[in-house]
Amino acid sequence: MLRELDIRNFAIIDTLSVSFTEGMTVLTGETGAGKSIIIDAVHLLAGGRGSQEFIRHGAQKAEIEGLFHIESEKHPVHKKLEDFGIQASDGDVLLRRELNGKGKNVCRINGKLVTISILREVGAALIDIHGQHETQELMDEKQHLHLLDQFAGKLLTKAKEGYSHTFDKYTKLKREFASYNENEQQIAQRIDLLTFQLREIEEAQLVPGEEETLLEERKRLQNFTKIFESISQAHEAIQGESKGLDWVGNAMSELEHAAAVDEQFKEASESVTGAFYQLQDTSTEIKRILDQLEFDPERLNEIEQRLALLQSLKRKYGASVEDMLLYQEEQADELDKLLNRDQRLRLDQEKLKELTEDLRIEAEELTMLRKQAAAKLSKAIMEQLKELHMGKASFSVQFNLLPKGKFDRFGQDSIAFHISTNVGEPLKPLTKVASGGELSRMMLALKTIFSKHQGITSIIFDEVDTGVSGRVAQAIAEKIAAIARHSQVLCISHLPQVAAMADQHLFIEKKVSKDRTTTSVKELAGRKRTEEMSRMLSGAEITELTLQHADELLTLARDRKLLMK
């Protein structure tokens, strides 16, 4: 659930801190007081599109911060946080977003800097915002398949994963198959190019690690004089007359005499003796290297030519010898396919035939599972619509299969929700016959069904009850309250029936101080809540009669909520 929301310098909000409770929270207030601005802030917090226009006039940046608490360890947001390397401390998830005047965004999750796309992905697992414009999802038939699959659950998800794997192999093979039917002249030109490239690489006789070895050898040859002089001087310092080895030898002899008289010098004597013989061996090795050192200008020239060849090949075939060898392998495989394309064509035809059959079987399984889910969804929606006073409505999921042998990433199904809102009227596409109020009730029916297993922490309704009244308004209020049993619900409403069902009532008020407009929030309870309910019932004027009606409405709402438990 969303526990805390802090907003600073956002639109007409100066500084605002709101604490939310579990269940259903309603936000009420006069039109233009800033209710939707709060929802806009939450939308931005969940990765929505930002704009400099959101920054309060005169401020450098807008800041929004929201603290969510996730009780279930199985909540999908934990997996997303883990994938992005973000720690969740005791189930708390802190989202933060800043908008500055230059149009830049700073996003953080639990203090870690993230991209907007990551913020959006995590936010989608926490918040589901539904306003009047969100009914566009219902008005887009392309989204109906997604909604049905979401309802179908894990069994269909597993089948879709298997289908997607087969579909990827199918599309890849189809692309290869199509490439065989290219223009013969293009194929001949490609064969010539590949043959030339492979011959050039093969003639170079590339060896892994060769370039590094050559660079080291070139470095030694380029610095031959310096190396020779240094080694010679080192050998002279050790082996020369009255030099290092002679003095160490003298020290060794003297310490041996001392150790023969006094045991405390034995360890020092042995140490110097060991150093003497080690130094003597090193001097011999240095002399051997000096005798072998020889400058070969021809070899340096060979190395330069070889490195130049490698550099030339790298510009065409890869950044390293290893990359060029990999390129050679890939091009050799392509050349083999082109030279033996008739045989490959027959083999791929057989494979494509097998994959097409596999795809057909898996697509038919998806269709079967979807039809089973569609029957359950239709029944569930009809029950919900009946409770929303659309008992005479009929609902069904219409299936239209793609042409035989045609498949897309989602199978072979194209579906559309159909509805009839009046007795005797045929079922027609939802997108063509539903009114705004009917779409709102359809949306609520779907949300009620999905909220039980969707896993969303907070669902936000932004004036989805617009255009309804009377018993329909009461039904919508009860439906939103039912959703709040499974997820935290934040709801902006002008309907007293909806406000009465809330577990928490927040009043949004706009004030003018020092020639600046600000928005404030206060929680209503007791008499204050009754007065606000009275205002929603009658308008600006509050009378004893409207207060009585408000009390009665709140009492009825409490009774209905008790019956719902």
XYZ file of C-alpha atoms in Angstrom:
565
model
C 0.000 0.000 0.000
C 0.962 3.660 -0.439
C 1.753 4.904 3.058
C 3.139 8.391 2.556
C 3.157 10.883 -0.287
C 5.284 14.049 -0.234
C 4.911 16.663 -2.974
C 6.910 19.886 -3.291
C 6.609 22.671 -5.872
C 4.278 20.710 -8.125
C 1.694 22.732 -10.100
C -0.220 24.760 -7.457
C 1.086 22.583 -4.626
C 3.776 24.264 -2.517
C 4.421 21.585 0.099
C 2.070 18.690 0.746
C 2.434 15.551 2.876
C -0.326 12.945 2.955
C -0.572 9.713 4.938
C -2.832 6.988 3.566
C -4.490 4.018 5.254
C -5.485 0.573 4.056
C -8.790 0.039 2.293
C -10.564 2.803 0.442
C -9.524 6.455 0.579
C -11.720 9.090 -1.053
C -10.509 12.556 -2.080
C -13.195 15.212 -2.318
C -13.289 18.973 -2.724
C -14.452 21.707 -5.029
C -13.704 21.474 -8.745
C -10.223 22.888 -9.403
C -9.051 22.426 -5.806
C -6.207 20.156 -6.922
C -7.537 16.615 -6.508
C -6.407 15.499 -9.950
C -3.074 17.250 -9.453
C -2.337 14.824 -6.616
C -3.161 11.911 -8.919
C -0.939 13.469 -11.603
C 1.897 13.528 -9.063
C 1.387 9.832 -8.275
C 1.302 9.117 -12.012
C 4.667 10.836 -12.438
C 6.015 8.929 -9.452
C 5.110 5.714 -11.271
C 7.099 6.743 -14.357
C 4.525 8.815 -16.246
C 5.580 11.438 -18.759
C 6.898 14.593 -17.109
C 6.916 18.198 -18.258
C 8.449 21.476 -17.124
C 4.878 22.767 -16.920
C 4.415 20.726 -13.732
C 7.016 22.780 -11.858
C 5.434 25.433 -9.633
C 6.004 28.954 -10.927
C 9.150 30.458 -9.425
C 10.586 27.102 -8.246
C 13.730 25.451 -9.581
C 12.394 21.903 -9.470
C 9.419 19.761 -8.466
C 9.914 16.832 -6.083
C 7.636 13.850 -5.508
C 8.286 11.038 -3.062
C 6.130 8.038 -2.205
C 6.656 5.306 0.398
C 5.041 1.947 -0.317
C 4.889 -0.999 2.051
C 4.683 -4.507 0.598
C 3.636 -7.151 3.120
C 3.767 -10.205 0.864
C 7.216 -11.572 0.052
C 5.715 -13.096 -3.103
C 4.642 -9.733 -4.523
C 5.972 -9.386 -8.114
C 7.693 -6.089 -7.289
C 10.320 -7.979 -5.253
C 11.452 -9.870 -8.372
C 11.654 -6.631 -10.357
C 13.719 -4.940 -7.642
C 16.027 -7.954 -7.491
C 16.486 -7.886 -11.278
C 17.577 -4.239 -11.060
C 19.853 -4.804 -8.045
C 17.698 -2.775 -5.657
C 17.296 -3.759 -1.995
C 13.836 -3.646 -0.379
C 14.225 -2.840 3.325
C 11.580 -4.600 5.477
C 9.123 -4.552 2.589
C 9.399 -0.767 2.091
C 9.831 0.688 -1.398
C 10.623 4.403 -1.675
C 10.067 6.005 -5.076
C 11.400 9.503 -5.712
C 11.323 11.714 -8.780
C 12.575 15.222 -9.423
C 11.738 17.447 -12.390
C 13.985 20.448 -12.990
C 13.565 23.508 -15.154
C 15.881 22.149 -17.852
C 13.598 19.205 -18.492
C 15.865 16.662 -16.820
C 14.580 13.948 -14.483
C 16.246 12.372 -11.477
C 14.640 9.086 -10.447
C 15.496 6.967 -7.417
C 14.195 3.744 -5.942
C 15.250 3.118 -2.339
C 17.957 5.728 -2.846
C 19.431 4.135 -5.975
C 19.522 6.193 -9.165
C 17.467 4.538 -11.914
C 16.217 5.361 -15.393
C 12.630 6.436 -16.066
C 11.984 3.089 -17.774
C 13.002 1.198 -14.613
C 10.886 3.550 -12.474
C 7.964 2.931 -14.836
C 8.390 -0.852 -14.670
C 8.532 -0.919 -10.874
C 5.724 1.644 -10.622
C 3.479 -0.513 -12.832
C 3.746 -3.316 -10.258
C 2.708 -0.939 -7.466
C 0.153 1.473 -8.907
C -2.764 1.146 -11.309
C -4.263 4.540 -12.185
C -7.657 4.546 -13.873
C -9.310 7.735 -15.025
C -11.935 8.485 -17.608
C -9.298 8.390 -20.366
C -8.183 4.905 -19.293
C -11.415 3.495 -20.744
C -9.479 3.772 -24.006
C -8.077 0.344 -23.115
C -11.598 -1.039 -23.381
C -12.153 0.949 -26.573
C -9.061 -0.592 -28.193
C -9.845 -4.114 -29.401
C -6.111 -4.858 -29.586
C -6.078 -4.695 -25.762
C -8.944 -7.158 -25.324
C -6.684 -10.155 -25.951
C -4.274 -8.872 -23.291
C -7.133 -8.498 -20.789
C -8.416 -12.011 -21.520
C -4.918 -13.522 -21.168
C -4.465 -11.677 -17.892
C -7.705 -13.198 -16.618
C -6.740 -16.701 -17.826
C -3.738 -16.726 -15.475
C -0.730 -19.024 -15.086
C -1.898 -21.944 -17.230
C -2.188 -19.750 -20.308
C 1.031 -17.883 -19.452
C 2.975 -21.158 -19.502
C 1.404 -22.170 -22.821
C 2.228 -18.734 -24.288
C 5.881 -19.102 -23.271
C 6.119 -22.410 -25.144
C 4.350 -20.921 -28.165
C 6.635 -17.850 -28.179
C 9.717 -20.087 -28.198
C 8.390 -22.024 -31.196
C 7.278 -18.814 -32.929
C 10.782 -17.318 -32.625
C 12.305 -20.400 -34.298
C 9.572 -20.310 -36.945
C 10.125 -16.636 -37.863
C 13.911 -17.053 -37.924
C 13.655 -20.013 -40.292
C 11.175 -18.132 -42.486
C 13.656 -15.264 -42.830
C 16.397 -17.705 -43.838
C 14.032 -19.410 -46.241
C 13.147 -16.078 -47.819
C 16.828 -15.255 -48.274
C 17.219 -18.319 -50.544
C 14.763 -16.814 -52.985
C 16.805 -13.685 -53.552
C 17.875 -12.633 -57.043
C 20.417 -15.050 -58.529
C 22.707 -12.161 -59.457
C 22.713 -10.938 -55.850
C 23.531 -14.430 -54.620
C 26.392 -14.762 -57.127
C 27.787 -11.393 -56.034
C 27.521 -12.435 -52.395
C 29.355 -15.697 -53.092
C 32.178 -13.792 -54.819
C 32.476 -11.370 -51.903
C 32.493 -14.123 -49.281
C 35.027 -16.159 -51.275
C 37.370 -13.157 -51.517
C 37.040 -12.309 -47.816
C 37.625 -15.886 -46.685
C 40.654 -16.266 -48.958
C 42.141 -13.033 -47.582
C 41.638 -14.165 -43.985
C 42.909 -17.711 -44.648
C 46.053 -16.445 -46.409
C 46.852 -14.318 -43.351
C 47.082 -17.543 -41.257
C 45.830 -15.817 -38.131
C 46.863 -17.166 -34.740
C 45.039 -16.241 -31.507
C 47.234 -14.031 -29.307
C 49.634 -13.352 -32.181
C 49.243 -9.582 -32.168
C 50.075 -9.266 -28.466
C 53.209 -11.425 -28.940
C 54.353 -9.340 -31.900
C 53.834 -6.075 -30.043
C 56.011 -7.325 -27.165
C 58.744 -8.497 -29.536
C 58.674 -5.181 -31.432
C 59.027 -3.307 -28.163
C 62.132 -5.341 -27.270
C 63.759 -4.788 -30.661
C 62.980 -1.056 -30.669
C 64.662 -0.746 -27.262
C 67.554 -3.162 -27.975
C 70.379 -0.666 -27.292
C 68.919 0.462 -24.000
C 68.301 -3.121 -22.854
C 71.832 -4.258 -23.864
C 73.510 -1.382 -22.032
C 71.440 -1.902 -18.895
C 72.101 -5.666 -18.784
C 75.822 -5.159 -19.445
C 76.148 -2.629 -16.635
C 74.194 -4.901 -14.309
C 76.543 -7.823 -15.081
C 79.608 -5.625 -14.555
C 78.256 -4.371 -11.233
C 77.837 -7.933 -10.014
C 80.703 -9.823 -11.639
C 83.347 -7.116 -12.275
C 86.639 -7.034 -10.366
C 86.199 -5.646 -6.833
C 82.438 -5.297 -7.578
C 79.298 -6.704 -6.000
C 80.030 -10.433 -6.003
C 83.575 -9.955 -4.633
C 82.364 -7.836 -1.737
C 79.540 -10.267 -0.921
C 82.134 -13.086 -1.066
C 84.317 -11.194 1.428
C 81.331 -10.708 3.728
C 80.520 -14.417 3.467
C 84.058 -15.425 4.487
C 84.193 -13.055 7.443
C 80.766 -14.168 8.737
C 81.803 -17.808 8.455
C 84.808 -17.054 10.687
C 82.617 -15.203 13.186
C 79.988 -18.006 13.208
C 82.672 -20.560 13.921
C 83.439 -18.685 17.142
C 79.959 -17.395 18.082
C 76.687 -19.232 17.185
C 74.645 -15.984 17.105
C 76.235 -15.123 13.709
C 75.316 -18.494 12.153
C 71.943 -17.348 10.744
C 73.470 -14.195 9.226
C 76.299 -16.255 7.764
C 73.886 -18.705 6.129
C 71.770 -15.874 4.762
C 74.744 -14.114 3.129
C 76.073 -17.440 1.810
C 72.721 -18.129 0.147
C 72.654 -14.643 -1.320
C 76.195 -15.109 -2.684
C 75.349 -18.298 -4.592
C 72.021 -16.889 -5.808
C 73.774 -13.756 -7.046
C 76.409 -15.930 -8.711
C 73.688 -17.943 -10.527
C 71.935 -14.729 -11.585
C 75.194 -13.330 -12.929
C 75.716 -16.491 -15.000
C 72.157 -16.231 -16.401
C 72.660 -12.554 -17.273
C 75.914 -13.442 -19.077
C 74.106 -16.148 -21.046
C 71.405 -13.674 -22.127
C 74.073 -11.095 -23.086
C 75.843 -13.632 -25.281
C 72.566 -14.386 -27.073
C 71.363 -10.801 -27.494
C 71.521 -9.802 -31.126
C 69.819 -6.972 -32.965
C 68.070 -8.126 -36.145
C 66.761 -5.139 -38.154
C 65.215 -7.525 -40.713
C 63.125 -9.174 -38.000
C 61.870 -5.753 -36.854
C 60.830 -5.013 -40.434
C 58.977 -8.355 -40.650
C 57.099 -7.577 -37.425
C 56.118 -4.113 -38.680
C 54.770 -5.587 -41.916
C 52.841 -8.289 -40.067
C 51.283 -5.794 -37.650
C 50.330 -3.550 -40.592
C 48.582 -6.515 -42.242
C 46.712 -7.338 -39.037
C 45.653 -3.707 -38.680
C 44.360 -3.678 -42.245
C 42.362 -6.871 -41.680
C 40.977 -5.574 -38.387
C 39.496 -2.567 -40.142
C 37.471 -4.953 -42.316
C 36.788 -8.062 -40.264
C 36.963 -7.409 -36.521
C 38.549 -5.552 -33.635
C 40.924 -8.405 -32.750
C 42.387 -11.592 -34.186
C 39.807 -13.575 -32.221
C 36.964 -11.479 -33.679
C 38.323 -11.989 -37.191
C 38.497 -15.754 -36.694
C 34.881 -15.716 -35.466
C 33.888 -13.643 -38.516
C 35.694 -16.169 -40.729
C 33.690 -18.988 -39.177
C 30.367 -17.172 -39.643
C 31.117 -16.201 -43.243
C 32.245 -19.735 -44.047
C 28.925 -21.028 -42.751
C 27.002 -18.512 -44.869
C 29.059 -19.392 -47.953
C 28.365 -23.072 -47.368
C 24.633 -22.325 -47.183
C 24.749 -20.352 -50.425
C 26.824 -22.942 -52.301
C 24.559 -25.726 -51.079
C 21.360 -23.705 -51.055
C 19.324 -26.246 -53.008
C 20.048 -28.947 -50.441
C 19.602 -26.488 -47.583
C 16.359 -25.300 -49.131
C 14.950 -28.819 -49.051
C 16.065 -29.300 -45.452
C 14.644 -25.950 -44.364
C 11.387 -26.694 -46.167
C 11.047 -29.848 -44.101
C 11.964 -28.023 -40.886
C 9.560 -25.184 -41.699
C 6.787 -27.695 -42.346
C 7.465 -29.336 -38.963
C 7.609 -26.004 -37.148
C 4.404 -24.836 -38.820
C 2.637 -27.944 -37.576
C 4.082 -27.473 -34.071
C 2.985 -23.855 -34.145
C -0.504 -24.808 -35.283
C -0.876 -27.301 -32.430
C 0.391 -24.827 -29.836
C -1.763 -22.014 -31.264
C -4.833 -24.257 -31.096
C -4.017 -25.012 -27.464
C -3.894 -21.245 -26.786
C -7.255 -20.843 -28.527
C -8.781 -23.634 -26.434
C -7.471 -22.171 -23.180
C -8.651 -18.698 -24.174
C -12.126 -19.949 -25.028
C -12.336 -21.643 -21.641
C -11.191 -18.426 -19.960
C -13.592 -16.389 -22.120
C -16.561 -18.433 -20.908
C -15.538 -17.867 -17.286
C -14.829 -14.183 -17.896
C -18.216 -13.670 -19.569
C -19.988 -15.293 -16.646
C -18.002 -13.272 -14.097
C -18.629 -9.975 -15.934
C -22.351 -10.698 -16.231
C -22.495 -11.203 -12.459
C -20.643 -7.940 -11.868
C -22.805 -6.010 -14.355
C -25.933 -7.309 -12.664
C -24.693 -5.837 -9.391
C -24.021 -2.582 -11.260
C -27.649 -2.423 -12.460
C -26.888 -3.680 -15.948
C -28.714 -6.962 -15.363
C -30.296 -6.900 -18.817
C -26.942 -6.612 -20.515
C -25.335 -9.522 -22.334
C -21.592 -9.962 -22.745
C -19.451 -12.318 -24.775
C -15.940 -12.677 -26.150
C -15.973 -13.076 -29.930
C -13.125 -15.030 -31.536
C -11.851 -14.415 -35.061
C -9.053 -16.736 -36.132
C -6.309 -15.517 -38.425
C -6.324 -17.033 -41.940
C -5.242 -20.667 -42.036
C -1.479 -21.002 -41.752
C -1.072 -17.459 -40.429
C 0.295 -16.785 -36.955
C 1.432 -13.791 -34.956
C 3.372 -13.473 -31.723
C 0.219 -14.100 -29.672
C -1.130 -17.101 -31.570
C -3.885 -17.265 -34.151
C -6.586 -15.417 -32.206
C -8.115 -12.017 -32.720
C -10.793 -11.279 -30.141
C -13.232 -8.508 -29.316
C -15.567 -7.886 -26.398
C -19.198 -7.730 -27.507
C -22.099 -6.393 -25.461
C -25.826 -5.804 -25.692
C -27.218 -3.375 -23.119
C -30.883 -3.826 -23.993
C -33.128 -6.876 -24.221
C -33.733 -7.952 -27.804
C -30.720 -6.115 -29.173
C -27.972 -8.209 -30.795
C -24.483 -8.336 -29.372
C -22.264 -5.681 -30.935
C -18.634 -4.626 -30.421
C -18.188 -2.910 -27.066
C -16.209 -0.182 -28.819
C -19.269 0.828 -30.858
C -22.259 0.582 -28.549
C -21.132 1.365 -24.970
C -21.774 4.806 -23.495
C -19.395 6.556 -21.095
C -21.302 5.381 -18.044
C -21.496 1.828 -19.378
C -17.758 1.807 -20.063
C -17.117 2.956 -16.487
C -19.213 0.082 -15.175
C -17.500 -2.375 -17.518
C -14.150 -1.145 -16.255
C -15.253 -1.546 -12.638
C -16.492 -5.058 -13.392
C -13.072 -5.956 -14.834
C -11.189 -4.287 -11.971
C -13.300 -6.179 -9.425
C -12.487 -9.466 -11.147
C -8.789 -8.743 -11.688
C -8.031 -7.108 -8.320
C -8.306 -10.462 -6.559
C -5.213 -11.847 -8.280
C -3.540 -8.928 -10.051
C -1.160 -8.119 -7.170
C -1.315 -4.336 -7.650
C -0.613 -2.543 -4.371
C -2.639 0.624 -5.021
C -5.490 1.230 -7.473
C -6.440 4.828 -8.200
C -9.803 5.875 -9.650
C -9.962 9.421 -10.992
C -13.629 10.427 -11.276
C -14.675 7.171 -12.950
C -18.177 7.702 -11.535
C -18.837 10.798 -13.655
C -22.225 10.742 -15.397
C -23.994 8.327 -13.036
C -26.365 8.887 -10.149
C -28.961 7.238 -7.956
C -28.822 3.493 -7.480
C -26.098 3.145 -10.143
C -23.930 5.530 -8.123
C -24.552 3.408 -5.029
C -23.669 0.230 -6.930
C -20.428 1.790 -8.185
C -19.601 2.897 -4.642
C -20.071 -0.636 -3.328
C -18.045 -2.080 -6.205
C -15.103 0.255 -5.492
C -15.327 -0.674 -1.812
C -15.265 -4.360 -2.807
C -12.079 -3.803 -4.811
C -10.582 -2.120 -1.729
C -10.855 -5.432 0.128
C -8.039 -6.794 -2.039
C -6.038 -3.663 -2.868
C -5.644 -0.197 -1.457
C -7.940 2.157 -3.407
C -7.581 5.925 -3.793
C -10.634 7.495 -5.367
C -11.489 11.027 -6.511
C -15.243 11.458 -6.506
C -18.034 14.031 -6.434
C -20.625 11.421 -5.475
C -21.679 11.300 -1.812
C -22.527 7.600 -2.191
C -18.899 6.847 -3.085
C -17.460 9.124 -0.394
C -19.650 7.486 2.264
C -18.119 4.039 1.589
C -14.551 5.261 2.223
C -12.385 4.115 5.127
C -10.457 7.391 4.929
C -11.831 10.740 3.741
C -9.399 13.433 2.578
C -10.609 16.922 1.786
C -8.677 18.882 -0.851
C -8.879 22.653 -0.538
C -7.457 25.524 -2.577
C -6.402 28.715 -0.793
C -4.930 32.057 -1.844
C -2.248 33.546 0.408
C 0.081 36.438 -0.444
C -1.125 36.428 -4.033
C -0.229 32.745 -4.470
C -2.583 29.788 -4.792
C -1.823 26.661 -2.786
C -3.508 23.312 -2.279
C -3.880 21.679 1.138
C -5.201 18.322 2.360
C -6.851 17.460 5.629
C -8.409 14.258 6.840
C -12.075 14.473 7.770
C -13.760 12.584 10.580
C -16.824 12.974 12.756
C -18.712 16.254 12.340
C -16.336 17.602 9.671
C -16.910 14.559 7.479
C -20.679 14.830 7.938
C -20.528 18.483 6.865
C -18.546 17.622 3.735
C -21.028 14.853 2.907
C -23.846 17.387 3.400
C -22.143 19.817 1.004
C -21.795 17.026 -1.600
C -25.491 16.243 -1.227
C -26.893 19.741 -1.438
C -24.231 22.116 -2.666
C -22.812 25.079 -0.775
C -25.668 25.499 1.691
C -25.654 23.128 4.650
C -28.888 22.687 6.624
C -29.979 20.463 9.476
C -31.922 18.367 7.002
C -28.894 17.835 4.728
C -26.788 17.001 7.787
C -29.355 14.365 8.767
C -29.277 12.947 5.243
C -25.475 12.876 5.384
C -25.517 11.034 8.735
C -28.040 8.574 7.353
C -25.912 7.964 4.252
C -22.800 7.324 6.369
C -24.712 4.937 8.619
C -26.090 3.006 5.647
C -22.588 2.837 4.158
C -21.163 1.396 7.391
C -23.914 -1.238 7.438
C -23.267 -2.217 3.814
C -19.526 -2.540 4.454
C -20.216 -4.830 7.400
C -22.347 -7.047 5.162
C -19.556 -7.160 2.563
C -17.005 -8.601 5.008
